[in-house]
Amino acid sequence: MTENTNRSSSSHIYLDFNATTPVSGEVVQRLPEALEAWGNPSSIHASGRKPKLLIREARQLIAQSLNCNSLELIFTSGGSESNTTVLRSFLENLRLEKEKSKESGSAAGLRDEFITSAVEHPSVMKTMLMIRSLGFQVHIVPVDCEGHLDLNFYAKVLSAKTALVSIMVANNETGTLFPIKQLTDMAHAVGAKFHTDAVQALGKLRVDLKELGVDYASFSGHKFYALKGCGLLYQKKGAPLNSLILGGGQERHRRGGTENILAIHALRVMFENISAVTENSMRIEKMRDSLESQILQRIQNVKVTAAQGPRLANTSSLIIAGADGETLLMSLDLQGFAVSTGAACSSGNPEPSPVLLAMGLSRSEAQNSLRISLGWSTSQEQVEAFVSALVTIVARLRSFETSDDTNFEREDLDVSNH
């Protein structure tokens, strides 16, 4: 396929592909195809037929790639909407069932419990906490220091009371991969439905929905070199679902609102090149391993988070002692490197990453985190340049810390002598 636009130059190197990806060069070249289809796909006249055809063709091609039926795919605005649609749908149905059980005086057989992991995306975690605040049981599966799920805990809380399990394919911060097929089989064994947030998997892993066996799966186009504002929700045939957005009859009455033709077409273009995922992932994994090896050799007191186990080929989560993550991030940005930190800091209110805290890291360790995520256009030369810059910046930040500690001790000494 056409080389992806990295939006990087010699003065700016982008290494934050888990946050978003640049738009593929081929997508840019082929956007005019969709721009010409400007009509409303719900219109029955000639202006609506072309965009409707583009949507149908995109849905069929994507379904073939994901190994599902095209009617099982719903176009949404992205991963957060897809996640929320499934969870709130179950909540809505459960509240109706609970009202009916009160009227009948029997709650026997009511499935009113949910299960998720401690390291989910906020769109899942915040919705689950909202569900819990309404009085429903939400079990949160803990993870160990490497980010692996406690499968014993998961098996223990699964029961005939479980309505829905929602656990991601891959964690966006650490890259940790979860055994979705095993988790799904266990959920189905007790009659529960299973949803997975597969946003970080798209473009990095081969995704076969029939093989995974899940009932629902969420995807987002902007993680796969397409446009923002378009995502997918897989709804297995027969799995219950209510529309989150009411309106017209779009997406077979499962998602109201005129479809985003341009972004849907962009996603279709990327799925035409899905075969490049495996080759790119193998190349990227070698660069990621080289990056980590060089950093560990050249910088002391660095830990690679979640390195002991399966993880995304492109993701490296680091804890760098003596280097505040936010300061490190800004220093790298000034040097022309775009990365991210696990500490989701807002102005005046720095808070460590809930994911890293859930893994047992202390607040100070979590605030010393840095996430590097490579992409299809990342080169070995860019990796080398980044490592060199990181070595210099960490040394400088640590020298400031040492200097501050020394000055503090001297000031204490001076005060005590008065």
CSV table of C-alpha atoms in Angstrom, one decimal:
chain,number,residue,atom,x,y,z
A,1,MET,CA,0.0,0.0,0.0
A,2,THR,CA,1.0,3.6,-0.2
A,3,GLU,CA,3.4,4.6,2.5
A,4,ASN,CA,1.6,6.0,5.5
A,5,THR,CA,2.1,9.6,6.2
A,6,ASN,CA,4.0,9.9,9.6
A,7,ARG,CA,3.7,13.7,9.9
A,8,SER,CA,7.3,13.4,11.1
A,9,SER,CA,10.3,15.1,9.8
A,10,SER,CA,13.9,15.4,11.0
A,11,SER,CA,12.7,17.8,13.6
A,12,HIS,CA,9.6,15.9,14.8
A,13,ILE,CA,9.3,12.1,15.3
A,14,TYR,CA,5.9,10.7,16.3
A,15,LEU,CA,6.1,7.7,18.7
A,16,ASP,CA,2.5,7.8,20.1
A,17,PHE,CA,0.6,5.5,17.8
A,18,ASN,CA,-1.5,4.1,20.6
A,19,ALA,CA,-3.1,7.5,21.1
A,20,THR,CA,-3.9,7.9,17.4
A,21,THR,CA,-2.3,7.2,14.0
A,22,PRO,CA,-1.6,9.6,11.1
A,23,VAL,CA,-3.8,9.2,8.1
A,24,SER,CA,-2.6,6.7,5.5
A,25,GLY,CA,-1.3,8.1,2.3
A,26,GLU,CA,-3.5,5.8,0.4
A,27,VAL,CA,-6.6,7.0,2.4
A,28,VAL,CA,-5.7,10.6,1.5
A,29,GLN,CA,-5.4,9.7,-2.2
A,30,ARG,CA,-8.7,7.9,-2.3
A,31,LEU,CA,-10.9,10.3,-0.2
A,32,PRO,CA,-12.2,12.0,-3.4
A,33,GLU,CA,-14.1,8.8,-4.2
A,34,ALA,CA,-16.2,9.4,-1.1
A,35,LEU,CA,-16.3,13.2,-1.5
A,36,GLU,CA,-18.1,12.7,-4.7
A,37,ALA,CA,-20.7,10.6,-2.9
A,38,TRP,CA,-22.1,13.7,-1.0
A,39,GLY,CA,-25.7,12.6,-0.9
A,40,ASN,CA,-27.6,11.3,2.1
A,41,PRO,CA,-27.5,7.4,2.0
A,42,SER,CA,-31.0,7.3,3.4
A,43,SER,CA,-32.4,9.1,0.4
A,44,ILE,CA,-34.1,6.9,-2.2
A,45,HIS,CA,-33.2,9.1,-5.1
A,46,ALA,CA,-30.1,9.0,-7.3
A,47,SER,CA,-28.0,11.3,-4.9
A,48,GLY,CA,-28.4,8.8,-2.1
A,49,ARG,CA,-27.6,5.6,-4.1
A,50,LYS,CA,-23.8,6.1,-4.4
A,51,PRO,CA,-23.1,6.8,-0.7
A,52,LYS,CA,-25.4,3.9,0.2
A,53,LEU,CA,-23.4,1.6,-2.1
A,54,LEU,CA,-20.1,2.8,-0.5
A,55,ILE,CA,-21.4,1.9,3.0
A,56,ARG,CA,-22.6,-1.5,1.8
A,57,GLU,CA,-19.3,-2.3,0.1
A,58,ALA,CA,-17.3,-1.1,3.1
A,59,ARG,CA,-19.4,-3.2,5.5
A,60,GLN,CA,-19.0,-6.3,3.3
A,61,LEU,CA,-15.3,-6.0,2.9
A,62,ILE,CA,-14.7,-5.3,6.6
A,63,ALA,CA,-16.9,-8.2,7.6
A,64,GLN,CA,-15.0,-10.5,5.4
A,65,SER,CA,-11.7,-9.4,7.0
A,66,LEU,CA,-13.0,-9.8,10.6
A,67,ASN,CA,-14.7,-13.1,9.7
A,68,CYS,CA,-18.3,-12.2,10.5
A,69,ASN,CA,-21.6,-11.5,8.7
A,70,SER,CA,-21.8,-8.0,7.3
A,71,LEU,CA,-25.2,-7.4,9.1
A,72,GLU,CA,-23.4,-8.0,12.4
A,73,LEU,CA,-21.4,-4.8,12.0
A,74,ILE,CA,-22.7,-1.3,13.1
A,75,PHE,CA,-20.8,1.9,12.1
A,76,THR,CA,-20.4,4.2,15.1
A,77,SER,CA,-18.4,7.3,15.9
A,78,GLY,CA,-15.6,5.3,17.5
A,79,GLY,CA,-14.6,3.0,20.3
A,80,SER,CA,-16.1,4.9,23.2
A,81,GLU,CA,-19.5,5.0,21.6
A,82,SER,CA,-19.3,1.3,20.8
A,83,ASN,CA,-18.3,0.3,24.3
A,84,THR,CA,-20.9,2.5,25.9
A,85,THR,CA,-23.7,1.2,23.6
A,86,VAL,CA,-23.2,-2.3,24.8
A,87,LEU,CA,-22.9,-1.6,28.5
A,88,ARG,CA,-25.8,0.9,28.7
A,89,SER,CA,-27.9,-1.5,26.6
A,90,PHE,CA,-27.5,-4.2,29.2
A,91,LEU,CA,-28.1,-1.7,32.0
A,92,GLU,CA,-31.4,-0.6,30.3
A,93,ASN,CA,-32.6,-4.1,29.8
A,94,LEU,CA,-31.7,-5.1,33.3
A,95,ARG,CA,-33.5,-2.2,34.9
A,96,LEU,CA,-36.7,-3.1,32.9
A,97,GLU,CA,-36.3,-6.8,33.9
A,98,LYS,CA,-35.9,-5.7,37.5
A,99,GLU,CA,-39.1,-3.6,37.4
A,100,LYS,CA,-41.0,-6.5,36.0
A,101,SER,CA,-39.6,-8.9,38.7
A,102,LYS,CA,-40.9,-6.4,41.3
A,103,GLU,CA,-44.3,-6.4,39.8
A,104,SER,CA,-44.4,-10.2,39.7
A,105,GLY,CA,-42.8,-10.6,43.1
A,106,SER,CA,-40.1,-12.9,41.8
A,107,ALA,CA,-36.5,-12.2,40.9
A,108,ALA,CA,-35.5,-15.8,40.3
A,109,GLY,CA,-33.1,-16.2,37.4
A,110,LEU,CA,-32.4,-12.5,37.1
A,111,ARG,CA,-28.9,-11.8,35.7
A,112,ASP,CA,-27.9,-8.6,37.4
A,113,GLU,CA,-24.1,-8.8,37.7
A,114,PHE,CA,-21.3,-7.4,35.6
A,115,ILE,CA,-17.6,-8.2,35.3
A,116,THR,CA,-14.7,-6.1,34.0
A,117,SER,CA,-11.0,-5.8,34.6
A,118,ALA,CA,-9.1,-3.2,36.6
A,119,VAL,CA,-7.3,-1.9,33.6
A,120,GLU,CA,-10.1,-1.1,31.1
A,121,HIS,CA,-10.4,2.1,29.0
A,122,PRO,CA,-12.3,4.9,30.8
A,123,SER,CA,-15.3,4.5,28.5
A,124,VAL,CA,-15.8,1.0,30.0
A,125,MET,CA,-14.6,1.6,33.6
A,126,LYS,CA,-16.6,4.8,34.1
A,127,THR,CA,-19.7,3.2,32.7
A,128,MET,CA,-19.2,0.2,34.9
A,129,LEU,CA,-18.8,2.4,38.0
A,130,MET,CA,-22.0,4.2,37.0
A,131,ILE,CA,-23.8,0.8,36.9
A,132,ARG,CA,-22.4,0.0,40.3
A,133,SER,CA,-23.6,3.3,41.7
A,134,LEU,CA,-27.1,2.3,40.6
A,135,GLY,CA,-27.0,-0.7,43.0
A,136,PHE,CA,-25.9,-3.5,40.6
A,137,GLN,CA,-23.0,-5.8,41.4
A,138,VAL,CA,-19.9,-5.1,39.3
A,139,HIS,CA,-16.9,-7.4,39.9
A,140,ILE,CA,-13.5,-5.9,38.9
A,141,VAL,CA,-10.9,-8.5,38.1
A,142,PRO,CA,-7.5,-7.5,39.5
A,143,VAL,CA,-4.2,-7.8,37.7
A,144,ASP,CA,-0.7,-8.7,38.9
A,145,CYS,CA,2.5,-6.7,38.6
A,146,GLU,CA,2.9,-7.7,35.0
A,147,GLY,CA,-0.7,-6.7,34.1
A,148,HIS,CA,-2.0,-10.3,33.8
A,149,LEU,CA,-5.6,-11.0,34.9
A,150,ASP,CA,-6.3,-13.0,38.0
A,151,LEU,CA,-8.0,-15.9,36.3
A,152,ASN,CA,-8.9,-17.5,39.7
A,153,PHE,CA,-10.8,-14.4,40.7
A,154,TYR,CA,-12.5,-14.3,37.3
A,155,ALA,CA,-13.6,-17.9,37.6
A,156,LYS,CA,-14.9,-17.3,41.2
A,157,VAL,CA,-17.1,-14.4,40.3
A,158,LEU,CA,-18.6,-15.9,37.1
A,159,SER,CA,-22.0,-17.3,37.9
A,160,ALA,CA,-25.6,-17.8,36.7
A,161,LYS,CA,-26.0,-14.2,37.9
A,162,THR,CA,-23.5,-12.7,35.4
A,163,ALA,CA,-25.2,-10.7,32.6
A,164,LEU,CA,-22.2,-9.3,30.8
A,165,VAL,CA,-18.4,-9.5,30.9
A,166,SER,CA,-16.4,-6.7,29.3
A,167,ILE,CA,-12.6,-7.1,29.0
A,168,MET,CA,-10.3,-5.6,26.4
A,169,VAL,CA,-8.1,-7.5,23.9
A,170,ALA,CA,-5.0,-5.4,24.6
A,171,ASN,CA,-4.2,-2.7,27.2
A,172,ASN,CA,-3.5,0.7,25.6
A,173,GLU,CA,-0.8,1.7,28.1
A,174,THR,CA,1.2,-1.5,28.7
A,175,GLY,CA,0.3,-3.5,25.6
A,176,THR,CA,-0.7,-6.5,27.7
A,177,LEU,CA,-2.7,-9.0,25.7
A,178,PHE,CA,-5.6,-10.9,27.5
A,179,PRO,CA,-6.8,-14.4,26.7
A,180,ILE,CA,-10.1,-13.4,25.2
A,181,LYS,CA,-11.0,-16.8,23.7
A,182,GLN,CA,-10.5,-18.5,27.1
A,183,LEU,CA,-12.4,-15.7,29.0
A,184,THR,CA,-15.3,-15.9,26.5
A,185,ASP,CA,-15.6,-19.6,26.7
A,186,MET,CA,-15.7,-19.4,30.5
A,187,ALA,CA,-18.4,-16.7,30.4
A,188,HIS,CA,-20.5,-18.6,27.9
A,189,ALA,CA,-20.3,-21.7,30.1
A,190,VAL,CA,-22.4,-19.9,32.7
A,191,GLY,CA,-24.7,-18.3,30.1
A,192,ALA,CA,-23.2,-14.8,30.2
A,193,LYS,CA,-22.5,-12.6,27.2
A,194,PHE,CA,-19.0,-11.3,26.5
A,195,HIS,CA,-17.9,-7.9,25.1
A,196,THR,CA,-14.4,-7.0,24.2
A,197,ASP,CA,-12.8,-3.6,23.6
A,198,ALA,CA,-10.6,-4.4,20.6
A,199,VAL,CA,-9.7,-0.8,19.7
A,200,GLN,CA,-5.9,-1.3,20.3
A,201,ALA,CA,-5.9,-4.6,18.4
A,202,LEU,CA,-6.9,-3.2,15.1
A,203,GLY,CA,-3.9,-2.7,12.8
A,204,LYS,CA,-1.6,-4.5,15.2
A,205,LEU,CA,-3.1,-8.0,15.4
A,206,ARG,CA,-5.1,-10.4,13.2
A,207,VAL,CA,-8.6,-10.2,14.5
A,208,ASP,CA,-11.0,-13.2,13.8
A,209,LEU,CA,-14.3,-12.6,15.5
A,210,LYS,CA,-15.6,-16.2,15.0
A,211,GLU,CA,-12.3,-17.5,16.5
A,212,LEU,CA,-12.6,-15.2,19.5
A,213,GLY,CA,-16.2,-16.2,20.0
A,214,VAL,CA,-17.2,-12.9,21.5
A,215,ASP,CA,-20.8,-11.5,21.4
A,216,TYR,CA,-19.7,-7.9,21.0
A,217,ALA,CA,-16.5,-6.1,19.9
A,218,SER,CA,-15.5,-2.5,19.6
A,219,PHE,CA,-13.1,-0.9,17.1
A,220,SER,CA,-12.0,2.6,16.1
A,221,GLY,CA,-10.8,3.8,12.7
A,222,HIS,CA,-8.3,6.4,13.9
A,223,LYS,CA,-6.2,3.7,15.6
A,224,PHE,CA,-5.8,2.2,12.1
A,225,TYR,CA,-4.5,5.0,9.9
A,226,ALA,CA,-8.1,6.0,9.0
A,227,LEU,CA,-10.1,9.1,10.0
A,228,LYS,CA,-11.4,10.1,13.4
A,229,GLY,CA,-15.1,9.9,13.9
A,230,CYS,CA,-15.7,6.4,12.7
A,231,GLY,CA,-15.7,3.1,14.6
A,232,LEU,CA,-17.3,-0.3,14.5
A,233,LEU,CA,-19.5,-2.3,16.9
A,234,TYR,CA,-19.7,-6.0,16.2
A,235,GLN,CA,-23.0,-7.5,17.5
A,236,LYS,CA,-23.2,-11.3,17.1
A,237,LYS,CA,-26.4,-12.5,15.6
A,238,GLY,CA,-28.9,-13.0,18.4
A,239,ALA,CA,-27.1,-10.9,21.0
A,240,PRO,CA,-29.4,-8.3,22.5
A,241,LEU,CA,-28.7,-4.6,21.8
A,242,ASN,CA,-30.5,-1.3,22.2
A,243,SER,CA,-29.7,1.8,20.2
A,244,LEU,CA,-27.8,4.4,22.2
A,245,ILE,CA,-28.6,7.1,19.7
A,246,LEU,CA,-32.3,7.3,18.8
A,247,GLY,CA,-33.3,9.0,15.5
A,248,GLY,CA,-33.8,7.6,12.0
A,249,GLY,CA,-33.6,4.0,10.9
A,250,GLN,CA,-29.9,4.0,10.1
A,251,GLU,CA,-27.8,0.9,10.7
A,252,ARG,CA,-31.0,-1.2,10.8
A,253,HIS,CA,-32.4,0.9,13.7
A,254,ARG,CA,-29.3,0.1,15.9
A,255,ARG,CA,-27.6,3.5,15.6
A,256,GLY,CA,-29.4,6.7,14.7
A,257,GLY,CA,-27.7,9.5,12.7
A,258,THR,CA,-26.6,10.1,9.1
A,259,GLU,CA,-23.5,7.9,8.4
A,260,ASN,CA,-20.0,9.4,8.2
A,261,ILE,CA,-19.4,8.4,4.6
A,262,LEU,CA,-15.9,9.9,4.3
A,263,ALA,CA,-14.6,8.1,7.5
A,264,ILE,CA,-16.3,4.8,6.7
A,265,HIS,CA,-14.7,4.9,3.2
A,266,ALA,CA,-11.3,5.6,4.8
A,267,LEU,CA,-11.7,2.6,7.2
A,268,ARG,CA,-12.6,0.4,4.2
A,269,VAL,CA,-9.4,1.5,2.4
A,270,MET,CA,-7.4,0.4,5.4
A,271,PHE,CA,-9.1,-3.0,5.6
A,272,GLU,CA,-8.2,-3.5,2.0
A,273,ASN,CA,-4.6,-3.5,3.3
A,274,ILE,CA,-5.2,-5.7,6.4
A,275,SER,CA,-2.7,-8.3,5.1
A,276,ALA,CA,0.1,-5.8,5.9
A,277,VAL,CA,-0.6,-6.0,9.6
A,278,THR,CA,1.4,-9.2,10.3
A,279,GLU,CA,4.4,-8.1,8.3
A,280,ASN,CA,4.5,-4.7,9.9
A,281,SER,CA,4.0,-6.1,13.4
A,282,MET,CA,7.0,-8.4,13.0
A,283,ARG,CA,9.2,-5.5,11.9
A,284,ILE,CA,7.9,-3.2,14.6
A,285,GLU,CA,8.4,-5.8,17.3
A,286,LYS,CA,12.1,-6.0,16.4
A,287,MET,CA,12.5,-2.3,16.6
A,288,ARG,CA,10.6,-2.2,20.0
A,289,ASP,CA,12.9,-4.9,21.4
A,290,SER,CA,15.9,-3.0,20.1
A,291,LEU,CA,14.6,0.2,21.7
A,292,GLU,CA,14.1,-1.4,25.1
A,293,SER,CA,17.5,-3.2,24.9
A,294,GLN,CA,19.3,0.1,24.2
A,295,ILE,CA,17.5,2.0,26.9
A,296,LEU,CA,18.2,-0.7,29.6
A,297,GLN,CA,21.9,-0.8,28.6
A,298,ARG,CA,22.4,3.0,28.5
A,299,ILE,CA,20.1,4.2,31.4
A,300,GLN,CA,20.2,2.7,34.9
A,301,ASN,CA,17.1,2.1,37.1
A,302,VAL,CA,14.6,1.6,34.3
A,303,LYS,CA,11.9,-1.0,34.3
A,304,VAL,CA,9.9,-2.3,31.3
A,305,THR,CA,6.4,-2.7,32.5
A,306,ALA,CA,4.5,-5.9,31.6
A,307,ALA,CA,7.5,-7.3,29.7
A,308,GLN,CA,7.0,-10.8,31.0
A,309,GLY,CA,4.1,-12.0,28.9
A,310,PRO,CA,2.3,-11.5,25.6
A,311,ARG,CA,1.8,-7.8,24.6
A,312,LEU,CA,1.4,-5.7,21.5
A,313,ALA,CA,4.4,-5.7,19.3
A,314,ASN,CA,4.6,-1.9,19.2
A,315,THR,CA,4.2,-0.9,22.8
A,316,SER,CA,6.8,-0.2,25.4
A,317,SER,CA,5.8,1.1,28.9
A,318,LEU,CA,8.8,2.3,31.0
A,319,ILE,CA,9.2,3.3,34.6
A,320,ILE,CA,12.3,5.6,34.7
A,321,ALA,CA,13.4,6.3,38.3
A,322,GLY,CA,14.4,9.9,39.0
A,323,ALA,CA,12.5,11.3,36.0
A,324,ASP,CA,9.0,12.7,36.5
A,325,GLY,CA,6.9,11.5,33.6
A,326,GLU,CA,5.2,14.8,32.8
A,327,THR,CA,8.5,16.7,32.9
A,328,LEU,CA,10.2,14.0,30.7
A,329,LEU,CA,7.3,14.1,28.3
A,330,MET,CA,7.6,17.9,27.9
A,331,SER,CA,11.4,17.8,27.6
A,332,LEU,CA,11.1,15.2,24.8
A,333,ASP,CA,8.5,17.2,23.0
A,334,LEU,CA,10.8,20.2,23.0
A,335,GLN,CA,13.4,18.0,21.4
A,336,GLY,CA,10.9,16.9,18.7
A,337,PHE,CA,9.7,13.6,20.0
A,338,ALA,CA,6.0,12.8,20.6
A,339,VAL,CA,5.4,10.1,23.2
A,340,SER,CA,3.0,9.9,26.1
A,341,THR,CA,3.0,9.2,29.8
A,342,GLY,CA,1.0,6.7,31.8
A,343,ALA,CA,0.3,9.5,34.3
A,344,ALA,CA,-2.9,11.2,33.0
A,345,CYS,CA,-2.0,14.7,34.2
A,346,SER,CA,-4.3,17.7,34.1
A,347,SER,CA,-3.2,21.2,34.9
A,348,GLY,CA,-2.7,21.5,38.6
A,349,ASN,CA,-4.0,18.0,39.3
A,350,PRO,CA,-1.5,15.4,38.4
A,351,GLU,CA,-2.9,11.9,38.9
A,352,PRO,CA,-1.0,8.7,38.3
A,353,SER,CA,-2.4,6.2,35.8
A,354,PRO,CA,-5.1,3.9,37.3
A,355,VAL,CA,-3.7,1.1,35.1
A,356,LEU,CA,-0.3,1.3,36.6
A,357,LEU,CA,-1.7,1.6,40.2
A,358,ALA,CA,-3.9,-1.4,39.6
A,359,MET,CA,-0.7,-3.3,38.7
A,360,GLY,CA,0.7,-2.5,42.2
A,361,LEU,CA,3.0,0.3,41.3
A,362,SER,CA,3.4,3.1,43.9
A,363,ARG,CA,2.2,6.6,43.0
A,364,SER,CA,5.7,7.8,42.6
A,365,GLU,CA,6.6,4.9,40.3
A,366,ALA,CA,3.4,5.5,38.2
A,367,GLN,CA,4.3,9.2,37.9
A,368,ASN,CA,7.7,8.2,36.5
A,369,SER,CA,6.1,6.3,33.5
A,370,LEU,CA,6.6,6.8,29.8
A,371,ARG,CA,4.8,5.0,27.0
A,372,ILE,CA,6.4,4.6,23.6
A,373,SER,CA,4.2,3.2,20.8
A,374,LEU,CA,5.6,2.6,17.4
A,375,GLY,CA,3.8,2.6,14.0
A,376,TRP,CA,4.0,1.3,10.5
A,377,SER,CA,6.1,4.3,9.4
A,378,THR,CA,8.5,4.2,12.3
A,379,SER,CA,12.1,3.6,11.2
A,380,GLN,CA,15.1,2.2,13.1
A,381,GLU,CA,16.8,5.6,12.6
A,382,GLN,CA,14.0,7.3,14.5
A,383,VAL,CA,14.3,4.8,17.3
A,384,GLU,CA,18.0,5.4,17.5
A,385,ALA,CA,17.5,9.2,17.6
A,386,PHE,CA,14.9,8.8,20.3
A,387,VAL,CA,17.1,6.6,22.5
A,388,SER,CA,20.0,9.1,22.3
A,389,ALA,CA,17.7,12.0,23.2
A,390,LEU,CA,16.2,10.1,26.1
A,391,VAL,CA,19.6,9.2,27.5
A,392,THR,CA,20.6,12.9,27.5
A,393,ILE,CA,17.3,14.2,29.0
A,394,VAL,CA,17.1,11.6,31.8
A,395,ALA,CA,20.7,12.4,32.8
A,396,ARG,CA,19.9,16.1,32.9
A,397,LEU,CA,16.6,15.6,35.0
A,398,ARG,CA,18.4,13.3,37.4
A,399,SER,CA,21.2,15.8,37.9
A,400,PHE,CA,18.6,18.4,38.8
A,401,GLU,CA,17.1,16.1,41.3
A,402,THR,CA,20.5,15.3,42.9
A,403,SER,CA,21.3,19.0,43.0
A,404,ASP,CA,18.0,19.8,44.6
A,405,ASP,CA,18.5,17.1,47.2
A,406,THR,CA,22.0,18.3,48.0
A,407,ASN,CA,20.9,21.9,48.4
A,408,PHE,CA,18.0,20.8,50.6
A,409,GLU,CA,20.4,18.9,52.9
A,410,ARG,CA,22.8,21.9,53.1
A,411,GLU,CA,19.9,24.3,53.9
A,412,ASP,CA,18.7,21.9,56.6
A,413,LEU,CA,22.3,21.8,58.0
A,414,ASP,CA,22.6,25.6,58.0
A,415,VAL,CA,19.3,26.0,59.8
A,416,SER,CA,20.2,23.5,62.5
A,417,ASN,CA,23.5,25.4,63.2
A,418,HIS,CA,21.7,28.6,64.1
